[in-house]
Coordinates of C-alpha atoms in Angstrom, one line a residue:
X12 CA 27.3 20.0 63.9
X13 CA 28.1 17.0 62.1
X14 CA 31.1 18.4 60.3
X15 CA 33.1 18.5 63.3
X16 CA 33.5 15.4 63.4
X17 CA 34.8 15.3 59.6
X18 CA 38.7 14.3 60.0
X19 CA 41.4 15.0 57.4
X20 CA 44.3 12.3 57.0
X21 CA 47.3 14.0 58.7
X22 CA 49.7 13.4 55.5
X23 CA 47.3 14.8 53.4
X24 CA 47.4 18.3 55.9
X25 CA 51.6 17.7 56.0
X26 CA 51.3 17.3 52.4
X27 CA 49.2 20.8 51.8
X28 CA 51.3 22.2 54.4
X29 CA 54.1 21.5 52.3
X30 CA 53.2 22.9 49.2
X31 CA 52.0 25.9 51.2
X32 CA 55.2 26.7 52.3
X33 CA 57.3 26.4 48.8
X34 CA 54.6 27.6 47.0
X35 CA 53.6 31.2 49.8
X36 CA 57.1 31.5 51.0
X37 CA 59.8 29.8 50.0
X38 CA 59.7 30.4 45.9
X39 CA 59.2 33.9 45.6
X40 CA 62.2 34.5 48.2
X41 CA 64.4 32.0 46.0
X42 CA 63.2 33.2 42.8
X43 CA 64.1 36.6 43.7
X44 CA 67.3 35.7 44.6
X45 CA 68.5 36.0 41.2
X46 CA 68.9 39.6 41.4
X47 CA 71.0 39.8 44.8
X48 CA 74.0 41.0 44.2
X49 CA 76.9 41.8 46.9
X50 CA 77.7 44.4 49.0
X51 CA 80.2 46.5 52.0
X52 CA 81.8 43.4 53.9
X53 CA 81.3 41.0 51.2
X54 CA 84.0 42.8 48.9
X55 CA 86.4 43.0 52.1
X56 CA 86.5 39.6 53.2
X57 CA 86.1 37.9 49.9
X58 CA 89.1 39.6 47.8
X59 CA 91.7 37.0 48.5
X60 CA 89.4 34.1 47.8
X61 CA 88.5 35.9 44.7
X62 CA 92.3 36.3 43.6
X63 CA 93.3 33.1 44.7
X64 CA 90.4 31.5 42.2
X65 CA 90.8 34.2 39.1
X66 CA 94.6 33.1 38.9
X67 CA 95.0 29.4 39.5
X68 CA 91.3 28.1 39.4
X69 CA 92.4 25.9 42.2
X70 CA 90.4 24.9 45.2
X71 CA 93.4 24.2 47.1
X72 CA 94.7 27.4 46.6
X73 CA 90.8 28.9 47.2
X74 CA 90.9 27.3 50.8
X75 CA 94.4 28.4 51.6
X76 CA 93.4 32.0 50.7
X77 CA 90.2 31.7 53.1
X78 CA 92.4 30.1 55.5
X79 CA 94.5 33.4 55.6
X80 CA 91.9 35.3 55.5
X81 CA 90.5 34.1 58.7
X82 CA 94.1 33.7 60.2
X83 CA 94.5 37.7 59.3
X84 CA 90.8 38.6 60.9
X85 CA 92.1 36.4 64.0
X86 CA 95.1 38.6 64.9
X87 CA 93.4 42.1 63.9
X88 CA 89.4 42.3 64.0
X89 CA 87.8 39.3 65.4
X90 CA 88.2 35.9 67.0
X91 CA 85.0 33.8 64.9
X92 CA 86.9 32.2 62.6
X93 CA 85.0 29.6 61.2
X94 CA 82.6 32.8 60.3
X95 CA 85.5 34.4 58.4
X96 CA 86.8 31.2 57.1
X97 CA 82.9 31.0 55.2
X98 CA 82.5 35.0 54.9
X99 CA 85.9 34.5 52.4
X100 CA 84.2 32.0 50.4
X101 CA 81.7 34.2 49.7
X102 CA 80.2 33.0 46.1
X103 CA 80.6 36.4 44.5
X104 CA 84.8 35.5 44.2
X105 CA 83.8 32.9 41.7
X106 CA 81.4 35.1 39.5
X107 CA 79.2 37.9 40.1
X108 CA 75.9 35.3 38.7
X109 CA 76.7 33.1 41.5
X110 CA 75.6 35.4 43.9
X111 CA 72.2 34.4 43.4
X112 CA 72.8 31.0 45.4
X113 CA 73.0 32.8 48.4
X114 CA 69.0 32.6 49.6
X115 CA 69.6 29.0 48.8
X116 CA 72.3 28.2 51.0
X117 CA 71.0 30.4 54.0
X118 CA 67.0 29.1 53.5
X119 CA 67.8 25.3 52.6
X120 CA 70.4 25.7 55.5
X121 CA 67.9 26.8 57.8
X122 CA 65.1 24.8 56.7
X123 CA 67.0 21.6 57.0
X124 CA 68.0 22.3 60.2
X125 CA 64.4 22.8 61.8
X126 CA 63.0 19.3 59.6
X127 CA 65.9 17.5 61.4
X128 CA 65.3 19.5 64.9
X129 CA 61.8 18.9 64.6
X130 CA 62.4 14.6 63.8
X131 CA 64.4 14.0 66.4
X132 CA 62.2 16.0 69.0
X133 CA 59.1 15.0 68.1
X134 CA 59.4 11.8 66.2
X135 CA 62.1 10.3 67.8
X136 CA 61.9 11.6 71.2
X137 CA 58.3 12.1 71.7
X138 CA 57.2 9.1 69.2
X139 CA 54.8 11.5 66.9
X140 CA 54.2 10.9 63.6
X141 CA 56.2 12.1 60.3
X142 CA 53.4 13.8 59.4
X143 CA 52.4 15.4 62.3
X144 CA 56.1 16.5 62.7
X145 CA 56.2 17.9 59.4
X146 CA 53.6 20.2 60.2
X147 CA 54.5 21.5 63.0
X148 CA 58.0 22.2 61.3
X149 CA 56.6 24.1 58.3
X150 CA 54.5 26.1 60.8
X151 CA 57.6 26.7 63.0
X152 CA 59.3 27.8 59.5
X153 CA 56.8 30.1 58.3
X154 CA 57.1 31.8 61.8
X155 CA 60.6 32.0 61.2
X156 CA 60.8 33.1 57.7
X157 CA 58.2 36.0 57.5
X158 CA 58.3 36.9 60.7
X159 CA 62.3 37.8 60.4
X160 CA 63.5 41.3 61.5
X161 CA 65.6 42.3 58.4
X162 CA 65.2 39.9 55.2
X163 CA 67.7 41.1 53.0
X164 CA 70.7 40.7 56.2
X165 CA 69.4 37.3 57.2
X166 CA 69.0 35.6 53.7
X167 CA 70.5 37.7 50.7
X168 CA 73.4 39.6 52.6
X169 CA 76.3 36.5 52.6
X170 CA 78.6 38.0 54.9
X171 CA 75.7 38.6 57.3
X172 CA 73.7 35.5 56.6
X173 CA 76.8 33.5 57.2
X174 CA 77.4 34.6 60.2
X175 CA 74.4 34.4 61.8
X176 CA 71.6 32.3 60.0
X177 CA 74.0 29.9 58.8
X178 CA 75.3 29.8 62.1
X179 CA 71.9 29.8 63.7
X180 CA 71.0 27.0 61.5
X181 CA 73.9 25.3 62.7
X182 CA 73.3 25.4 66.3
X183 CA 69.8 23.8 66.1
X184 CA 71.5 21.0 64.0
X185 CA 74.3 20.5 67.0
X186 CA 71.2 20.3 69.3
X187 CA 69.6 17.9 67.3
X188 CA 72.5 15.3 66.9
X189 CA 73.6 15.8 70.6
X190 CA 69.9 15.0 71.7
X191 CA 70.0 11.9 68.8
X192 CA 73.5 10.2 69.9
X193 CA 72.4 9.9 73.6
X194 CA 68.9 8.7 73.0
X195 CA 69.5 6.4 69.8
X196 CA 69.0 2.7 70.0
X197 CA 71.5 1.9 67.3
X198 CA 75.3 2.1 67.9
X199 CA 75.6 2.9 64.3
X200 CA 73.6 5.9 64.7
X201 CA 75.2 7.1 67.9
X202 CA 78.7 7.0 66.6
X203 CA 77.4 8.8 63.6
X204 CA 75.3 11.3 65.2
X205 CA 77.9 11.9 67.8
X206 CA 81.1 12.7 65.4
X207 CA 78.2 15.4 63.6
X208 CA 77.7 16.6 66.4
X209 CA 81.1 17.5 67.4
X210 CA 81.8 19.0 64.1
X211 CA 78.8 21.4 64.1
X212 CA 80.1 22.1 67.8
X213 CA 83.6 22.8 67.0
X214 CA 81.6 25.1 63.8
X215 CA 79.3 27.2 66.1
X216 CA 82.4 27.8 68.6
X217 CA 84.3 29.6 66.3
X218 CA 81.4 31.5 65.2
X219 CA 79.4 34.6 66.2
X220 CA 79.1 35.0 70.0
X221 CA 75.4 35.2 70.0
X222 CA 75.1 31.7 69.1
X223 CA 78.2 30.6 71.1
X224 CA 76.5 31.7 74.1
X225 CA 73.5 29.8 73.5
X226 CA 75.1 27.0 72.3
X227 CA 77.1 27.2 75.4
X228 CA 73.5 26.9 77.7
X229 CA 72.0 24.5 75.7
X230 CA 74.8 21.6 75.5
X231 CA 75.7 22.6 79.4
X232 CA 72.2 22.0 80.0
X233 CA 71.5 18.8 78.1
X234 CA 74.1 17.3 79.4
X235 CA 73.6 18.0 83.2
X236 CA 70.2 16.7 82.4
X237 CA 70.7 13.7 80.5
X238 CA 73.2 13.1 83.4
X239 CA 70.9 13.6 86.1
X240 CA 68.1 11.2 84.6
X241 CA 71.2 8.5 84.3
X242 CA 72.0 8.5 87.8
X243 CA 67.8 8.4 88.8
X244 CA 67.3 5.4 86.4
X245 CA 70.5 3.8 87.8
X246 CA 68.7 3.3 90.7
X247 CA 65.5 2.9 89.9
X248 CA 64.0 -0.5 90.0
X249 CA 64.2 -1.2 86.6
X250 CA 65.6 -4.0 84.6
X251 CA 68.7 -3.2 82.3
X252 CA 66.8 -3.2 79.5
X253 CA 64.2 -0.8 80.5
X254 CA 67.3 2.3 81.7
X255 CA 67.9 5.4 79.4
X256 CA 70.5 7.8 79.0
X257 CA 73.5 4.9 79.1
X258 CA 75.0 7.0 76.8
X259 CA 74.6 10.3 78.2
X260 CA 78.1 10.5 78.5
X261 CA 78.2 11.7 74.6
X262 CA 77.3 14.8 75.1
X263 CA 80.6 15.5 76.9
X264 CA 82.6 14.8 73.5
X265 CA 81.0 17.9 71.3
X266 CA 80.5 20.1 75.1
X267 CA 84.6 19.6 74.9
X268 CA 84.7 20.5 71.5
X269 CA 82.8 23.5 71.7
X270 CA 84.8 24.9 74.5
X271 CA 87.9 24.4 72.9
X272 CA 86.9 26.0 70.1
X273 CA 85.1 29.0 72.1
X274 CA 88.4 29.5 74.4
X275 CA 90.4 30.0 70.9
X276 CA 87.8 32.1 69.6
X277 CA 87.4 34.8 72.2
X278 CA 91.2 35.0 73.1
X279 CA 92.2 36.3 69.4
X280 CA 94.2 39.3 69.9
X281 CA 91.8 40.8 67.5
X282 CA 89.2 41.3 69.9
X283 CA 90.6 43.4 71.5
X284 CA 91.6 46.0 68.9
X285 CA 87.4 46.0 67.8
X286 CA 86.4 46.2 71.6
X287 CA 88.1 49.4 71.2
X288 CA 85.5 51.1 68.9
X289 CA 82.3 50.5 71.4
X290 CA 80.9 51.1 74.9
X291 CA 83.5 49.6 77.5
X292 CA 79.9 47.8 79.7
X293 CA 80.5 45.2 82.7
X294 CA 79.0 41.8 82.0
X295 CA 76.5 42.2 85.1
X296 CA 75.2 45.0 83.3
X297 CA 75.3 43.4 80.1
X298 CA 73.1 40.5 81.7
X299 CA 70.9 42.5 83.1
X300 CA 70.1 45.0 80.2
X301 CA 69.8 41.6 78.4
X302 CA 66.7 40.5 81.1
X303 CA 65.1 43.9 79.9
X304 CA 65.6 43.5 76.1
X305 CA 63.7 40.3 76.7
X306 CA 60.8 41.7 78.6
X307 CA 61.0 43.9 75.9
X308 CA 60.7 42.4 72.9
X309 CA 58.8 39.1 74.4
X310 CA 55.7 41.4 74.2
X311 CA 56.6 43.3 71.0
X312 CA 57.2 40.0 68.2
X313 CA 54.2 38.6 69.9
X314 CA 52.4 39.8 67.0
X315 CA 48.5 38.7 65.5
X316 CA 49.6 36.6 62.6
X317 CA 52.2 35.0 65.0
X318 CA 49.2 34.2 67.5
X319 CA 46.9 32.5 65.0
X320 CA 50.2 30.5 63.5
X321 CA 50.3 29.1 67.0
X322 CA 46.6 28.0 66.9
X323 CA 47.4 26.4 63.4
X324 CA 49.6 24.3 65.2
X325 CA 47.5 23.1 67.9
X326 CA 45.5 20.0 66.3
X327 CA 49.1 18.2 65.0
X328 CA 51.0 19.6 68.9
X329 CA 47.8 17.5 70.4
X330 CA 47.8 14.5 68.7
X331 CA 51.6 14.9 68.7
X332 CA 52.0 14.3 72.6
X333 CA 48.6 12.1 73.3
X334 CA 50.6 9.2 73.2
X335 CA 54.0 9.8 74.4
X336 CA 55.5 8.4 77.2
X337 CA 57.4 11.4 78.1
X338 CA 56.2 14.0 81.2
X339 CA 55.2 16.8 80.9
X340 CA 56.5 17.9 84.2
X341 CA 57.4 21.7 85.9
X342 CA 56.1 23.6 82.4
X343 CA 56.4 27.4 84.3
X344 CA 60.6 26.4 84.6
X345 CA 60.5 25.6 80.9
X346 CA 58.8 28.9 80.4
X347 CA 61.5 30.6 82.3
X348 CA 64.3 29.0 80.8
X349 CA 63.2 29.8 77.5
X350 CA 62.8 33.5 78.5
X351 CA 66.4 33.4 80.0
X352 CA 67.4 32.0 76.3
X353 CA 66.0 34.3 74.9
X354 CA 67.5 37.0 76.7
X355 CA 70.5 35.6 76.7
X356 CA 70.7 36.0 72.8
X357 CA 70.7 39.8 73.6
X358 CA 73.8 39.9 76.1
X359 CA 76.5 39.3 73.5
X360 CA 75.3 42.6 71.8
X361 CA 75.1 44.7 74.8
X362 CA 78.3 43.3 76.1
X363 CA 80.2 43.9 73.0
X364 CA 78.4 46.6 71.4
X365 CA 76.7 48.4 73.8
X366 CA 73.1 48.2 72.6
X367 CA 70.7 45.8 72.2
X368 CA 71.9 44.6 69.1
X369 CA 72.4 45.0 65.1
X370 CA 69.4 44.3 62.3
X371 CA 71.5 40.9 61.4
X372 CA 71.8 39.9 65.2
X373 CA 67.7 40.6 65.9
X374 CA 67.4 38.3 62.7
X375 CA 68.6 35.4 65.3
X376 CA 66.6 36.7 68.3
X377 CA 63.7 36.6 66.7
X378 CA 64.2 33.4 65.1
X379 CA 65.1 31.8 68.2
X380 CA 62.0 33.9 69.6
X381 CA 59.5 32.0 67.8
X382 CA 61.0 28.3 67.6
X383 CA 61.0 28.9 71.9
X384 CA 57.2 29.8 71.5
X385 CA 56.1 26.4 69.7
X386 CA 58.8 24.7 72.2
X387 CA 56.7 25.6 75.1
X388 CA 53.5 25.1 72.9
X389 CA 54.0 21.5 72.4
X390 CA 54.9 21.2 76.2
X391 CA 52.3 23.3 77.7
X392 CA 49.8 20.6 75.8
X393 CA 51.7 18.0 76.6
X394 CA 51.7 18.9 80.7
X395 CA 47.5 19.6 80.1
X396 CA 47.1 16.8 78.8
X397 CA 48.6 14.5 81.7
X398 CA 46.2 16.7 83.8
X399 CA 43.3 15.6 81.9
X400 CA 44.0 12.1 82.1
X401 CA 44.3 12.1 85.5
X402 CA 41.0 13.6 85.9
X403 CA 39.0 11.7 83.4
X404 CA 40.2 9.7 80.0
X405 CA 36.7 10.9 78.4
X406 CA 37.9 14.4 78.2
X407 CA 40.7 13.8 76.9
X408 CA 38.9 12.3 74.3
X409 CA 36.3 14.6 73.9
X410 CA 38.9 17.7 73.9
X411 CA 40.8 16.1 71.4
X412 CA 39.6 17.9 68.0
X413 CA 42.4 15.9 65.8
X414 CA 42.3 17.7 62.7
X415 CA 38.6 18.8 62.4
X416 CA 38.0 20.2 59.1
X417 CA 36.0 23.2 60.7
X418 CA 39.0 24.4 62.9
X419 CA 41.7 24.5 60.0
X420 CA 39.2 26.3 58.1
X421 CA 38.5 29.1 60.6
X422 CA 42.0 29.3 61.5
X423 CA 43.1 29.4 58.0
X424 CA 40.4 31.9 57.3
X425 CA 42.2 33.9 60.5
X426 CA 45.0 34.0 58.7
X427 CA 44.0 35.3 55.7
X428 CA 42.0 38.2 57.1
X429 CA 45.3 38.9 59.3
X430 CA 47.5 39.4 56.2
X431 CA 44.3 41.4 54.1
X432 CA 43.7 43.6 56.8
X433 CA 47.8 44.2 57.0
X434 CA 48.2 48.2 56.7
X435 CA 52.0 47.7 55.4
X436 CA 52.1 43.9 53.6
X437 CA 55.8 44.7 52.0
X438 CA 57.5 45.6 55.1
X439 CA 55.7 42.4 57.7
X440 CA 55.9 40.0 54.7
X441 CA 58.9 39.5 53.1
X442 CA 57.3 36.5 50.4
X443 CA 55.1 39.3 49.4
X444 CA 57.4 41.6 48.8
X445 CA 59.9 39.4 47.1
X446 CA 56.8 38.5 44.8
X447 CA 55.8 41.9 44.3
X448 CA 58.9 43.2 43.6
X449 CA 59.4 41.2 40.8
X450 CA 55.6 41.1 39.6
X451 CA 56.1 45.2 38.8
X452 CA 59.5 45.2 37.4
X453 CA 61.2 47.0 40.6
X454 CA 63.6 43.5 41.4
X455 CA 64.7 44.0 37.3
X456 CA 65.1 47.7 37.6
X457 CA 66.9 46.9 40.8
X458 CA 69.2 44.4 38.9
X459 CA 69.7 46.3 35.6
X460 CA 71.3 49.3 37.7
X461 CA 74.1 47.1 39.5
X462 CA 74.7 45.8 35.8
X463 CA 74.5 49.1 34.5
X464 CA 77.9 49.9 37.8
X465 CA 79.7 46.7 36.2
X466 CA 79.9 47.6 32.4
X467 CA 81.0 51.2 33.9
X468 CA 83.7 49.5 36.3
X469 CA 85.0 47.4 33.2
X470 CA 86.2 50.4 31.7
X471 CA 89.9 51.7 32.2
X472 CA 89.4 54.9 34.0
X473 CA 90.9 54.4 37.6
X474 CA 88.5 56.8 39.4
X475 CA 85.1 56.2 38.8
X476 CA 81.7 58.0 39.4
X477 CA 78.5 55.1 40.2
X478 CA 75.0 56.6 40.5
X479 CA 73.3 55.8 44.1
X480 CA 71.1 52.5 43.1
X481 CA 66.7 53.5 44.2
X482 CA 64.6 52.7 45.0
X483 CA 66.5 50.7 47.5
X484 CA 64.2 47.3 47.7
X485 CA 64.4 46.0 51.5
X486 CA 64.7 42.4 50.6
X487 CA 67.9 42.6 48.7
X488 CA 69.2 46.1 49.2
X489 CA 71.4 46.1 52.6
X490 CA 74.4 49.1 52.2
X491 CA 76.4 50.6 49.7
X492 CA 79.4 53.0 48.3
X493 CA 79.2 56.2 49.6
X494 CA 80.0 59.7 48.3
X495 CA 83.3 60.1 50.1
X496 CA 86.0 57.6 48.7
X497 CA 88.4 57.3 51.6
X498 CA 85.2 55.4 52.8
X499 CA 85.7 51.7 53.8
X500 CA 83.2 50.5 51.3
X501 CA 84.9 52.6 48.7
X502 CA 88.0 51.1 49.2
X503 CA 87.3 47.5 49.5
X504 CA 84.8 47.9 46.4
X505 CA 87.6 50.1 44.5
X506 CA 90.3 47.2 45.6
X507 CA 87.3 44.5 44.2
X508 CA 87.4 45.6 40.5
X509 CA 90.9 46.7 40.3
X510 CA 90.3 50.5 40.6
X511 CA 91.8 53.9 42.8
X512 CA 89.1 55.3 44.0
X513 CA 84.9 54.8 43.0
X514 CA 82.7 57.6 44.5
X515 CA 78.6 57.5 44.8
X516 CA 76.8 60.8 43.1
X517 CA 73.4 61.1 44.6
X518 CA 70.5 59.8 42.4
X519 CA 69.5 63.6 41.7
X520 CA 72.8 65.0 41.3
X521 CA 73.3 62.5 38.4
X522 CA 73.7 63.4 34.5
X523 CA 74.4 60.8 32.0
X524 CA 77.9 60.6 30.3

């Protein structure tokens, strides 16, 4: 029994963590990435970009063209245009081989913005260590990443990606810098913090209205709540020095910002004319639909290799909150904000759509899903823990297992069996496809077939016959040309490489030229 009491040094778990996570999840995804290629809205929104760089090469001239592009959107589809303003610069209009950036920009977008999330919350808020931060990040990543509804939309699609995990990624990163420029010491920091924070709020208002409407909870909610503990310090019996929150009046600036920007954003004209082609539902009934979609799917992501994730996590979440000053008050009305969060991330899709939501918009429900679940992990240990010590200090030290060699092993061990015993390992984990894809030649034979389209739309026929791409691999492969050309794809693809008409001929139907 000895070997329970064995301890590893917590860098040397962040560290192992780490290379877990580039080396299990993050490389085959990126590697893979050099055989995505673009697809349906990609070709619509990006043309002008694309002309605008073929003819002048000018930046200047780039941004104006996604400028008008957005401007366009605005008066005739939809009012998120910061989304259309990056879905124009999509990196297809400066070469087909920069495609391939695309999982890099959406993964090291999102990736950054839980690290940061994760240092201000836990290391700066809660005073845990790097390390111990580190790992709970990575863990919340891995969550993230291969537990994500539709790969290929959230990382290798850019028009989709863009619009959502971009813009996912950018609403924690608001969060984070609103939280930092109220609590920082340094003025320095504040002043920086706060004009970041702004700009990512003035970004996520004129973006996709899942996140808007999130965004709009969260800031509303930090800031009542940073006010409130202002005004119960302020007369409290402290000394000067000892009151927090003097600044929580920051938080107003990027909650004024975002409004702004939200107000312009749902009152394009444009709106209006895509309401038209879905479901006319009430917003009560949209709320409320929302509620069951959360019951719903609370239970259903819940899944095993989730579960034991969360038990990963609980050695660096303990030793994360034994010291903090911070309580770990009222933990069931954290519980049920989170669940109204997360239900709230449906109600933009049943108001608007009139269903629960799209592939690309479950991408951000479920991400938000499972950062909520290790938000009320670290404060569900954080609120037993202030019971313990009020009972006896010896438990707490007792029950405080602080990286025991034994438990990482079994749990890792957990883990392992959960992805062995996995009936369908391509479809739950997208690292292991990516990986496999590529190990058996599919992602090549995947590639070679889209090259094998471009050398055929180089010629100078004006209507052109392209063979139906298979097998379709799920982690790249999102939509494509159909077989009748008056098709929107059709066109905006036919428009892309200067043709009339392209038409798809089913895989079986084909004969070579």
């Amino acid at each position: 029994m000895k070997i329970f009491k064995w301890k590893l040094n917590e860098k040397i778990v962040a560290v192992i963590a780490i290379i877990c996570f580039v080396v299990l999840c993050l490389l085959p995804l990126l590697m893979i990435g050099r055989y995505d290629h673009p697809c349906a809205d990609d070709y619509g929104y990006g043309i002008d970009v694309r002309n605008a760089w073929r003819d002048t090469h000018s930046l200047v001239e780039v941004v104006k063209a996604a400028v008008g592009r957005a401007e366009h959107t605005y008066e005739t589809w939809q009012g998120t245009f910061n989304s259309v303003f990056l879905m124009a610069l999509t990196p297809a209009a400066f070469g087909e081989q920069y495609y391939a950036a695309v999982p890099y920009i959406m993964l090291g977008m999102l990736t950054l913005s839980i690290l940061y999330l994760a240092k201000v919350v836990l290391h700066d808020l809660l005073k845990a260590s790097y390390a111990n931060t580190c790992i709970i990040a990575i863990i919340s990543l891995f969550m993230m990443i291969e537990g994500i509804y539709t790969p290929a939309s959230a990382f290798f699609w850019y028009n989709a990606a863009i619009h959502y995990t971009f813009m996912q990624a950018v609403m924690f990163l608001m969060v984070a810098f609103v939280l930092r420029c109220v609590t920082a010491d340094k003025k320095a920091v504040r002043i920086a913090t706060c004009v970041l924070a702004v700009f990512f709020a003035y970004c996520v208002g004129g973006g996709n209205y899942l996140n808007a409407l999130i965004s709009m909870v969260l800031i509303v909610s930090v800031s009542l709540l940073f006010t409130v503990l202002y005004i119960v310090n302020k007369r409290s019996k402290k000394t000067l020095k000892e009151k927090k929150y003097t600044y929580f009046y920051l938080s107003y600036l990027p909650l004024f910002v975002f409004v702004v920007a939200f107000i312009v954003n749902v009152s394009a004209p444009g709106n209006a004319v895509r309401g038209g082609n879905f479901a006319d539902i009430s917003p009560i009934v949209a709320i409320l639909r929302s509620f069951a979609s959360g019951f719903k799917y609370c239970g259903k992501w819940m899944s095993l290799f989730t579960f034991v994730l969360l038990i990963l996590a609980l050695p660096a979440i303990w030793t994360s909150v034994k010291k903090t000053e911070f309580r770990f008050r009222f933990p069931l009305l954290v519980l049920l904000f989170s669940f109204c969060l997360f239900s709230a991330s449906f109600t933009s899709s049943h108001y608007g759509l009139g269903q629960e939501g799209l592939p690309r918009t479950f991408n951000n429900c479920k991400m938000l899903y499972h950062l909520l679940l290790i938000v009320n992990e670290v404060y569900l240990i954080g609120w037993l823990q202030r019971i313990l010590k009020k009972s006896s200090k010896e438990k707490v030290k007792k029950f405080g297992i602080n990286h025991g060699v034994v438990l990482y092993a079994i749990v890792s061990l957990a883990l392992a069996g959960v992805f062995l015993t996995c009936g369908d390992k391509e479809a739950e984990y997208p690292s292991y496809a990516a990986a496999k894809y590529m190990k058996q030649g599919f992602a090549v034979h995947y590639h070679m077939q889209y090259l094998q389209r471009l050398t055929i739309l180089s010629g100078p026929e004006p209507v052109v016959y392209l063979r139906e791409i298979a097998p379709k691999l799920h982690v790249l492969y999102v939509d494509d040309i159909t077989t009748n050309p008056n098709d929107w794809r059709n066109q905006h693809y036919a428009v892309w490489h200067g043709k009339e008409q392209v038409i798809l001929v089913p895989w079986d139907e084909w004969t070579e030229p």
